[in-house]
PDB file of C-alpha atoms in Angstrom:
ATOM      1  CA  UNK A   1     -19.836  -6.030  -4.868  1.00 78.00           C
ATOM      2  CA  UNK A   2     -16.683  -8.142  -4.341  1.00 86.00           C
ATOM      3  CA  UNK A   3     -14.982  -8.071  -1.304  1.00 92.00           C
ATOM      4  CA  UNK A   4     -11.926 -10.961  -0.476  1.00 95.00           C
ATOM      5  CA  UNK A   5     -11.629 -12.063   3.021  1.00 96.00           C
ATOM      6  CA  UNK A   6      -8.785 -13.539   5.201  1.00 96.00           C
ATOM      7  CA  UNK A   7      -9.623 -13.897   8.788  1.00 95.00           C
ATOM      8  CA  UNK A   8      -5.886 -15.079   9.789  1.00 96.00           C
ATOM      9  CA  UNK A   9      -4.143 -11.853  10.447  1.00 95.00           C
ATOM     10  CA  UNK A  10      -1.153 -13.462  11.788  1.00 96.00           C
ATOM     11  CA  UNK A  11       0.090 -17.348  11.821  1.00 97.00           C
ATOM     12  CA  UNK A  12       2.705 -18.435  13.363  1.00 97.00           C
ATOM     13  CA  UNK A  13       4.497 -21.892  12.770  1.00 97.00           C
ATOM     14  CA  UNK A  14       7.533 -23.546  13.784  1.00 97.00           C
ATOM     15  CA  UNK A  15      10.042 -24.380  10.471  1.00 97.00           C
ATOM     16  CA  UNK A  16       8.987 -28.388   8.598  1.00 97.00           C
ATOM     17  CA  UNK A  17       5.141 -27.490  10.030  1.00 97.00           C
ATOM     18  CA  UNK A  18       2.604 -27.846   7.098  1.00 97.00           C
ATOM     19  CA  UNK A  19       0.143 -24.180   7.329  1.00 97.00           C
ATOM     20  CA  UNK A  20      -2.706 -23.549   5.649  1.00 97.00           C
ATOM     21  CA  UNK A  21      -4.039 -19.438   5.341  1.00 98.00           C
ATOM     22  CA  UNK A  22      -7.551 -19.006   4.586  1.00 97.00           C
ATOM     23  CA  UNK A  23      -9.271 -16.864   1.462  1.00 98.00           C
ATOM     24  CA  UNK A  24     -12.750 -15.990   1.442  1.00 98.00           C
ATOM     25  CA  UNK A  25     -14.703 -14.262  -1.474  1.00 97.00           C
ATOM     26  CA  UNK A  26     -17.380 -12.815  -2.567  1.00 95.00           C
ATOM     27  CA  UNK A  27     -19.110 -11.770  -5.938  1.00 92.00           C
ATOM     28  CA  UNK A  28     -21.868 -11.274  -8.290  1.00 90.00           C
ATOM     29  CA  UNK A  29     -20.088 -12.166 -11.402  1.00 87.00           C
ATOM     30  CA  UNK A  30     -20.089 -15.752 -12.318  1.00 86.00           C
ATOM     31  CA  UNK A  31     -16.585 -15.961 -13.928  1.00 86.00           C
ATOM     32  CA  UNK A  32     -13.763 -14.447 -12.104  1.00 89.00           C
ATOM     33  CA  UNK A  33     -10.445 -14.917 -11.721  1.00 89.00           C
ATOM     34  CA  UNK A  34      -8.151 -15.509  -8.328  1.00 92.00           C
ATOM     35  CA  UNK A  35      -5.045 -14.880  -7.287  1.00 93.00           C
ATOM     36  CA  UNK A  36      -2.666 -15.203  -4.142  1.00 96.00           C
ATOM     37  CA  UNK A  37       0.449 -13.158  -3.977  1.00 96.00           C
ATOM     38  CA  UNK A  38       3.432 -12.996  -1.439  1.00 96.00           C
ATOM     39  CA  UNK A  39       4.736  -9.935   0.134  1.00 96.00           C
ATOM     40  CA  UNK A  40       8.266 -11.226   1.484  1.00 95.00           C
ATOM     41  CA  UNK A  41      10.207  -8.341   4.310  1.00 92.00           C
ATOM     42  CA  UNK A  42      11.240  -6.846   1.316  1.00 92.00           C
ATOM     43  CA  UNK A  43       8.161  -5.214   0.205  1.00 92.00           C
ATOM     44  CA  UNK A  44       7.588  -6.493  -2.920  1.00 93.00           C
ATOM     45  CA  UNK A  45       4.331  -8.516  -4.474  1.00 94.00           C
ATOM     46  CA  UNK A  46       5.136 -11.290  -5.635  1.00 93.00           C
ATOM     47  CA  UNK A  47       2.698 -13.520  -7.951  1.00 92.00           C
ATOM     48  CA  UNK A  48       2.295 -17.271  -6.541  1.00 93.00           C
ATOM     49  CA  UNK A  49      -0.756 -18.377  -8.608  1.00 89.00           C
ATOM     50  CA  UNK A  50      -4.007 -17.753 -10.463  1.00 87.00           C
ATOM     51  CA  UNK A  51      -7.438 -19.467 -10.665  1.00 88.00           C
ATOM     52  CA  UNK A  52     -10.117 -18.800 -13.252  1.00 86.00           C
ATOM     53  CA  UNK A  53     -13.714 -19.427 -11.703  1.00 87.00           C
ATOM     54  CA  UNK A  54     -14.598 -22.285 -14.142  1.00 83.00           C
ATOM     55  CA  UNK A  55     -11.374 -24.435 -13.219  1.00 80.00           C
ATOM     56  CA  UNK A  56     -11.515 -25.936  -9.744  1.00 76.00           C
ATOM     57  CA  UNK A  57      -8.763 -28.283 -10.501  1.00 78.00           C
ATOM     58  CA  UNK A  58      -6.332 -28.393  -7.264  1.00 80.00           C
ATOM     59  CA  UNK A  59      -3.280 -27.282  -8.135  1.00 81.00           C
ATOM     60  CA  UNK A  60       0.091 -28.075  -6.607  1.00 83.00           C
ATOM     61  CA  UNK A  61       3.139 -26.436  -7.215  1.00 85.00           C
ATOM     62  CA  UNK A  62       6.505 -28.102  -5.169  1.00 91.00           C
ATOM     63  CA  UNK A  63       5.906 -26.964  -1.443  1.00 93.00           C
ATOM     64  CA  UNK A  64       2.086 -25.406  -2.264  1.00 93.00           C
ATOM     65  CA  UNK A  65      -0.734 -26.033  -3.061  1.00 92.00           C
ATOM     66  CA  UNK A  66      -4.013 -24.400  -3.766  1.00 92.00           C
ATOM     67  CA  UNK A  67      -7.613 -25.871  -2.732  1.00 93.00           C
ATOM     68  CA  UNK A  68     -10.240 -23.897  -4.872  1.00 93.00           C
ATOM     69  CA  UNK A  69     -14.094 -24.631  -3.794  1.00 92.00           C
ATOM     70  CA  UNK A  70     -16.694 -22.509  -5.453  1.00 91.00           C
ATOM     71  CA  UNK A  71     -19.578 -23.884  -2.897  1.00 92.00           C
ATOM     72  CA  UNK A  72     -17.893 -22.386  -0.402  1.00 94.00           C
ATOM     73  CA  UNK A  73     -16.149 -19.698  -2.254  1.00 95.00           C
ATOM     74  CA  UNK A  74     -13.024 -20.230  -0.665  1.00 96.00           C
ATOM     75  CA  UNK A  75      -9.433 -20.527  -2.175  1.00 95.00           C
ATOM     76  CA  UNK A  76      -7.056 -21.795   0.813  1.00 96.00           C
ATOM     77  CA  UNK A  77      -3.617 -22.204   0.072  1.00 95.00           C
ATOM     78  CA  UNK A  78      -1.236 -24.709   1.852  1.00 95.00           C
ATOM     79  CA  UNK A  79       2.500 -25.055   2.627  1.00 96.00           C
ATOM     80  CA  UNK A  80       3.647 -28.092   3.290  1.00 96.00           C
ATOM     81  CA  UNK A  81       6.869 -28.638   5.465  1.00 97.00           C
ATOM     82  CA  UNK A  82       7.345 -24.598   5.597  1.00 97.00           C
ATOM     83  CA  UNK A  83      10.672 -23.020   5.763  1.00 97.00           C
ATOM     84  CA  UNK A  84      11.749 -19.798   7.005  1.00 96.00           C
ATOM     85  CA  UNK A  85      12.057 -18.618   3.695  1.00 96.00           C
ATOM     86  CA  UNK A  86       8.365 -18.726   3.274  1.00 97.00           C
ATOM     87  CA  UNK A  87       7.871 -15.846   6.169  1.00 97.00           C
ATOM     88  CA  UNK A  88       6.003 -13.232   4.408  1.00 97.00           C
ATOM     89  CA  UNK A  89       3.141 -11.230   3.573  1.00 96.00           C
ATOM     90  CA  UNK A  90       0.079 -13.743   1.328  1.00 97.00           C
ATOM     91  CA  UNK A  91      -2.895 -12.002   0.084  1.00 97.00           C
ATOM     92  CA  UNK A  92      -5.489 -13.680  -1.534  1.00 97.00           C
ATOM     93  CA  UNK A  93      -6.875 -11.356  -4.475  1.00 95.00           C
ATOM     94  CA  UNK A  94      -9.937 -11.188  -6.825  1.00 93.00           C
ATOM     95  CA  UNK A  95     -10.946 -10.080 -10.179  1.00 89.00           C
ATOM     96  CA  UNK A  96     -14.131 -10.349 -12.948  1.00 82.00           C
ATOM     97  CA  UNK A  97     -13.521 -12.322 -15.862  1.00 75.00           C
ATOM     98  CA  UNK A  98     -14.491  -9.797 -18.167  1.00 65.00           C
ATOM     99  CA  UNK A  99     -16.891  -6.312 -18.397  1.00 59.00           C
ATOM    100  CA  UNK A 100     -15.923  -2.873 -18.746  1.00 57.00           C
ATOM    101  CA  UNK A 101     -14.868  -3.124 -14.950  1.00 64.00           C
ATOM    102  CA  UNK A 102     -12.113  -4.903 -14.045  1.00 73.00           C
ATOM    103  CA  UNK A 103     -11.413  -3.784 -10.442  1.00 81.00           C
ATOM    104  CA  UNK A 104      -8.710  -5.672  -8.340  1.00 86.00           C
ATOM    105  CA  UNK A 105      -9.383  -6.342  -5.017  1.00 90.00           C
ATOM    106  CA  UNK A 106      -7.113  -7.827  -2.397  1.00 93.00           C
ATOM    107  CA  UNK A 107      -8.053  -9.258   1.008  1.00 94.00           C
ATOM    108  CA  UNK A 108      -5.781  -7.691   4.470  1.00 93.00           C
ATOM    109  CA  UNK A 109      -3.568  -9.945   4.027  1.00 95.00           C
ATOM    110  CA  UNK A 110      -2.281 -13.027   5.973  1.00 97.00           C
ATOM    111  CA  UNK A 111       1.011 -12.418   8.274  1.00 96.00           C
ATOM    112  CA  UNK A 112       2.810 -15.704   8.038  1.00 97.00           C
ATOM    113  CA  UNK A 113       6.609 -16.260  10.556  1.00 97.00           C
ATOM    114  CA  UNK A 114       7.956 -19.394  10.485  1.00 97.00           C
ATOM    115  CA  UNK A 115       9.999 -19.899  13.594  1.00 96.00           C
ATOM    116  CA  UNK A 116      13.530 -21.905  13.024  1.00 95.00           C
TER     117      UNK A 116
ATOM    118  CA  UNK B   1      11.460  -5.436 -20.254  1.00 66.00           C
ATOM    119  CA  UNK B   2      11.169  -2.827 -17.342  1.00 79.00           C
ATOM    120  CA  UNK B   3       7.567  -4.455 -16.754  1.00 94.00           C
ATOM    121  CA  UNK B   4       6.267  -1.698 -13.970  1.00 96.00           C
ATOM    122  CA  UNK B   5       8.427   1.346 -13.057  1.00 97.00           C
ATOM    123  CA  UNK B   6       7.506   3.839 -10.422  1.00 97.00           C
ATOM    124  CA  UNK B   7       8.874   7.008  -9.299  1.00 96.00           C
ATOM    125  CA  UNK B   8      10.116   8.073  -7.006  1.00 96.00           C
ATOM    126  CA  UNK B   9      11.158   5.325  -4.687  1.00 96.00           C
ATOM    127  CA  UNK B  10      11.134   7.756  -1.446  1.00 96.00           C
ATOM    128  CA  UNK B  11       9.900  10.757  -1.055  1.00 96.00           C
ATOM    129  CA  UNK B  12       8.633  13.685   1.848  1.00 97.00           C
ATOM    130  CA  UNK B  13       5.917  15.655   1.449  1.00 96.00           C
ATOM    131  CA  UNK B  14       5.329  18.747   3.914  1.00 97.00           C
ATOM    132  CA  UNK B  15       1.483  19.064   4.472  1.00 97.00           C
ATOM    133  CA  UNK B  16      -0.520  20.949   1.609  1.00 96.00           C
ATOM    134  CA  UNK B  17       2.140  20.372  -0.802  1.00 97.00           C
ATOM    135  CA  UNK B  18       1.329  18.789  -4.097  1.00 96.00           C
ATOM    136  CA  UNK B  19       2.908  15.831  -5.917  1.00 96.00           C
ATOM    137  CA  UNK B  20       2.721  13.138  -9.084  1.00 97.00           C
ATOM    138  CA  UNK B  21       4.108   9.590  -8.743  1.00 98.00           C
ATOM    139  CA  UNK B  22       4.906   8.111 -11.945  1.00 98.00           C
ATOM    140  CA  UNK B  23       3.964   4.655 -13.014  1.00 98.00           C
ATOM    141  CA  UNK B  24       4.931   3.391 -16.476  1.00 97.00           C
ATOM    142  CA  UNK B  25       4.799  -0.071 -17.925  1.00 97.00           C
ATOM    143  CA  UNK B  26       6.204  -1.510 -21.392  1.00 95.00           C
ATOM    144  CA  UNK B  27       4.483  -4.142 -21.687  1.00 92.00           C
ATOM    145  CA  UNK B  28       0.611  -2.595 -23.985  1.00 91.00           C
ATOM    146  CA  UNK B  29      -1.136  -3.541 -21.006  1.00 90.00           C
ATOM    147  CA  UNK B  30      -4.895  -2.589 -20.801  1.00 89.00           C
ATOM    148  CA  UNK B  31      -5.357  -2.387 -17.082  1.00 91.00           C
ATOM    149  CA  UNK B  32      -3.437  -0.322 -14.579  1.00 93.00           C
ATOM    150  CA  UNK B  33      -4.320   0.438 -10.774  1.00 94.00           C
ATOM    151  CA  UNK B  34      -2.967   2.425  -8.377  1.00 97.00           C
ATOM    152  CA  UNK B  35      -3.228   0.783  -4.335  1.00 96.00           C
ATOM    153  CA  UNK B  36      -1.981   2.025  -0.971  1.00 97.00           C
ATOM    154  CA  UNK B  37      -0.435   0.193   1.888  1.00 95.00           C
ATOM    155  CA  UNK B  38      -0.645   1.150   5.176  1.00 92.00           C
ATOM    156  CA  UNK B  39       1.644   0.156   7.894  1.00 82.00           C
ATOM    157  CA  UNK B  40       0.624  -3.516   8.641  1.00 78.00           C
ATOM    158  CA  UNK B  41      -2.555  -3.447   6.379  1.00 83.00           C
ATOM    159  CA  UNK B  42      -3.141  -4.922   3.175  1.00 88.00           C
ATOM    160  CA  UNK B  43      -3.711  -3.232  -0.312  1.00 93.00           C
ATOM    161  CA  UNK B  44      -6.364  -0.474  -0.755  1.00 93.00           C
ATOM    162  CA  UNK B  45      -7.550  -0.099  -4.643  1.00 93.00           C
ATOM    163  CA  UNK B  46      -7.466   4.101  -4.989  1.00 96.00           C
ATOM    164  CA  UNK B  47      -8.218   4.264  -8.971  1.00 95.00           C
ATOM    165  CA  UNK B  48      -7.759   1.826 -11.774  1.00 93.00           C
ATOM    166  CA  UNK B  49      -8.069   2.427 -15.895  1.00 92.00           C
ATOM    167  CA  UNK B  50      -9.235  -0.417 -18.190  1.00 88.00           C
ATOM    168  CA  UNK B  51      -7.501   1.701 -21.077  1.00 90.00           C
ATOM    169  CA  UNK B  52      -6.204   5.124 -22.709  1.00 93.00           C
ATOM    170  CA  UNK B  53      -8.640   8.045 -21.293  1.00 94.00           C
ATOM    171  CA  UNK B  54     -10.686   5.930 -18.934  1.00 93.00           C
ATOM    172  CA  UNK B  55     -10.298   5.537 -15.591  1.00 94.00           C
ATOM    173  CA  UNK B  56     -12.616   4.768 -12.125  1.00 93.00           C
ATOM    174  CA  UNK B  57     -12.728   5.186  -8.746  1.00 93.00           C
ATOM    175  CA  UNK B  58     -11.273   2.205  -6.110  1.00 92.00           C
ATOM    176  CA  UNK B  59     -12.286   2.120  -2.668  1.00 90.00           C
ATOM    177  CA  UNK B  60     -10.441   4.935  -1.461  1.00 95.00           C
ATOM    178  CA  UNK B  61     -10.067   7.679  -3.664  1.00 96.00           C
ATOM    179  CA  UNK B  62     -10.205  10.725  -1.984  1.00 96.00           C
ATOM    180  CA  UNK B  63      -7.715  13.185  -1.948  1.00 96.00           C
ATOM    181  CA  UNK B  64      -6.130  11.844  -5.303  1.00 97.00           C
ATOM    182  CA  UNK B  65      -6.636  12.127  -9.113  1.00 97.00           C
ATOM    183  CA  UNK B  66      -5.349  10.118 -12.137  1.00 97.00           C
ATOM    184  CA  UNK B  67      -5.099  10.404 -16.007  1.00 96.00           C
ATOM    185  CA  UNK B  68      -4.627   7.809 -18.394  1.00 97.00           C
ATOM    186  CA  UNK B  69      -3.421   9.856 -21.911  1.00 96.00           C
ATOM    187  CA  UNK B  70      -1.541   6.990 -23.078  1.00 96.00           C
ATOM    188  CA  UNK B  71      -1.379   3.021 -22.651  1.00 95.00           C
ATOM    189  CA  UNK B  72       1.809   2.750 -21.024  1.00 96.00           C
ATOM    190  CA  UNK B  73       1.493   5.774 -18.420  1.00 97.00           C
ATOM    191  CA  UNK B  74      -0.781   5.862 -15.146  1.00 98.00           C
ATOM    192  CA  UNK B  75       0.393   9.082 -12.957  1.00 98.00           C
ATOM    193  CA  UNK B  76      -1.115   9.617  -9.937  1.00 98.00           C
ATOM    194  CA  UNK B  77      -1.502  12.557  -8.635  1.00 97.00           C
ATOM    195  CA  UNK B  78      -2.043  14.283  -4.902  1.00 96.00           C
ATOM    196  CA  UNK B  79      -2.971  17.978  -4.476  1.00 89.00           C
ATOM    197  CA  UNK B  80      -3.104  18.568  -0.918  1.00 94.00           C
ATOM    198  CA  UNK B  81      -1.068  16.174   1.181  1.00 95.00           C
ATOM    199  CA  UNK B  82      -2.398  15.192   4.380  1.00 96.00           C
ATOM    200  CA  UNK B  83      -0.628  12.756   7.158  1.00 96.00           C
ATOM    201  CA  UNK B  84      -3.490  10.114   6.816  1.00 96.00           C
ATOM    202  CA  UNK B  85      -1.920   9.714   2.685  1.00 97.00           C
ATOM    203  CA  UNK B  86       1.357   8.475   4.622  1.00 96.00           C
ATOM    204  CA  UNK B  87       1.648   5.188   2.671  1.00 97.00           C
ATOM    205  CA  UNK B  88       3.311   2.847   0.157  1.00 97.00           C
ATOM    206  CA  UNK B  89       1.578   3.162  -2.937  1.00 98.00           C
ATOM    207  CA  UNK B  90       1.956   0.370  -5.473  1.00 97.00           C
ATOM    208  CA  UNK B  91       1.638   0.897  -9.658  1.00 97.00           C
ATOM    209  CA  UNK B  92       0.145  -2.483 -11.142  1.00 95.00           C
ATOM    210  CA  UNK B  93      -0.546  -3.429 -14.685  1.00 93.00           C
ATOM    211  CA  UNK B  94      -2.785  -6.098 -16.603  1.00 89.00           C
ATOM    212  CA  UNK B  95      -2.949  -7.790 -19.613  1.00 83.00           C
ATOM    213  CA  UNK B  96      -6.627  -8.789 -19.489  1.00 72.00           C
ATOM    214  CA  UNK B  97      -7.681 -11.353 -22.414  1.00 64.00           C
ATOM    215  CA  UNK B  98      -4.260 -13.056 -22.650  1.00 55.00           C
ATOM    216  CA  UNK B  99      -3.187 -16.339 -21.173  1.00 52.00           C
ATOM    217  CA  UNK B 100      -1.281 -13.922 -18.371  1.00 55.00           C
ATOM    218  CA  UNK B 101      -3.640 -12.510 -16.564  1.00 78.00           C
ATOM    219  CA  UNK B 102      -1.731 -11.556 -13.133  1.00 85.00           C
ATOM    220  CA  UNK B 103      -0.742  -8.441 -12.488  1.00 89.00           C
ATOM    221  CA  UNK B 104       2.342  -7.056 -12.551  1.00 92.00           C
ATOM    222  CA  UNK B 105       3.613  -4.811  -9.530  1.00 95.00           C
ATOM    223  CA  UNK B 106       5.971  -1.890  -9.295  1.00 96.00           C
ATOM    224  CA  UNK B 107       8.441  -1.279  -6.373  1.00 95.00           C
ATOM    225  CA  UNK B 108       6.460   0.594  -4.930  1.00 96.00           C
ATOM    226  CA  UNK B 109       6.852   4.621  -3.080  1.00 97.00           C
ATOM    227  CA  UNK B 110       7.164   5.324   0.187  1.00 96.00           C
ATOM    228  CA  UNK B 111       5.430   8.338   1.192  1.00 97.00           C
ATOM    229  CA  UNK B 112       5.738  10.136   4.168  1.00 97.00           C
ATOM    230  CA  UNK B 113       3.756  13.170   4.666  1.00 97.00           C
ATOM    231  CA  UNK B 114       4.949  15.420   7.349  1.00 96.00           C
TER     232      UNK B 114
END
């Protein structure tokens, strides 16, 4: 069964503060792929990023970064010096590699505010 | 490219009454899912198809139905509206085996059931 966690309902930050928000996962498959998306107030999804399960290569990307470790099947992201632009919705998401399944799951989400 | 369109944007549903949102994507993408948000919550899977006339259950799909008759359409469809199905519901599509492998999100509807 997969099932994505992220304890961190809510974070809150003051603006230039670096934050990191927390993705746990589990599965039985042993490729997969990972994702993290942002929800701004808006209400839409936004795609930020996506990890396949044999690639745990860092990544950053300007202001984020992603820290994938399959021994502890966790896939934190990281924003450095966060701006109030970044207040929003993240959810860490995951998916099989490949099967006749390919069921999407996302974790509950992590409620980020950065405070000006 | 539309990528992901869903309708309607809004809509009210008195209790008992029956309705179809309508997801459509132009972009021949195998995979299409259908989730709910609940106030505050994250997304809930309700059913997903890996292709034309196949489709499965997510973790919450009771009280709804889908089809999948063609690639590009995923309707999905509630018979008898109850309060708890209050919720933004969110079309997504996915082009498994490609180099893109995200999925692509509609606008989502806003359902209130009343």
């Amino acid at each position: 069964a997969q099932k994505v966690t992220q304890a961190q309902t809510e974070i809150s930050v003051v603006e230039k503060e670096d934050v990191t928000l927390d993705c746990v996962y589990e599965t039985r498959d042993t490729t997969y792929y990972l994702f993290w998306y942002k929800q701004p107030p808006s209400g839409e999804l936004v795609f930020l990023i996506r990890r396949n399960s044999f690639d745990e290569q860092n990544e950053i990307s300007g202001r984020y970064s992603w820290n994938f470790q399959k021994s502890t099947s966790s896939f934190n992201f990281t924003i450095t010096a966060s701006q109030v632009v970044d207040s929003a919705v993240y959810f860490c998401a995951l998916s099989p590699y490949g099967g006749a399944t390919n069921k999407l799951i996302f974790g509950t989400g992590t409620l980020l505010a950065v405070q000006p | 490219n539309a990528g992901v369109t869903q309708t309607p944007k809004f809509r009210i549903l008195k209790i008992g009454q029956s309705m179809t949102l309508q997801c459509a994507q132009d972009m021949n993408h195998n995979y299409m899912y259908w989730y709910r948000q609940d106030p505050g919550m994250g997304l809930k899977l309700i059913y997903y198809s890996v292709g034309a006339g196949i489709t499965d259950k997510g973790e919450v799909p009771n009280g709804y139905n889908v089809s999948r008759s063609t690639t590009e359409d995923f309707p999905l469809r509630l018979e008898l509206a109850a309060p708890s199905q209050t919720s933004v519901y969110f079309c997504a599509s996915r082009d498994f085996g490609g180099r893109n492998t995200e999925a692509f999100f509609g606008q989502g509807t806003r359902l209130t059931v009343v």
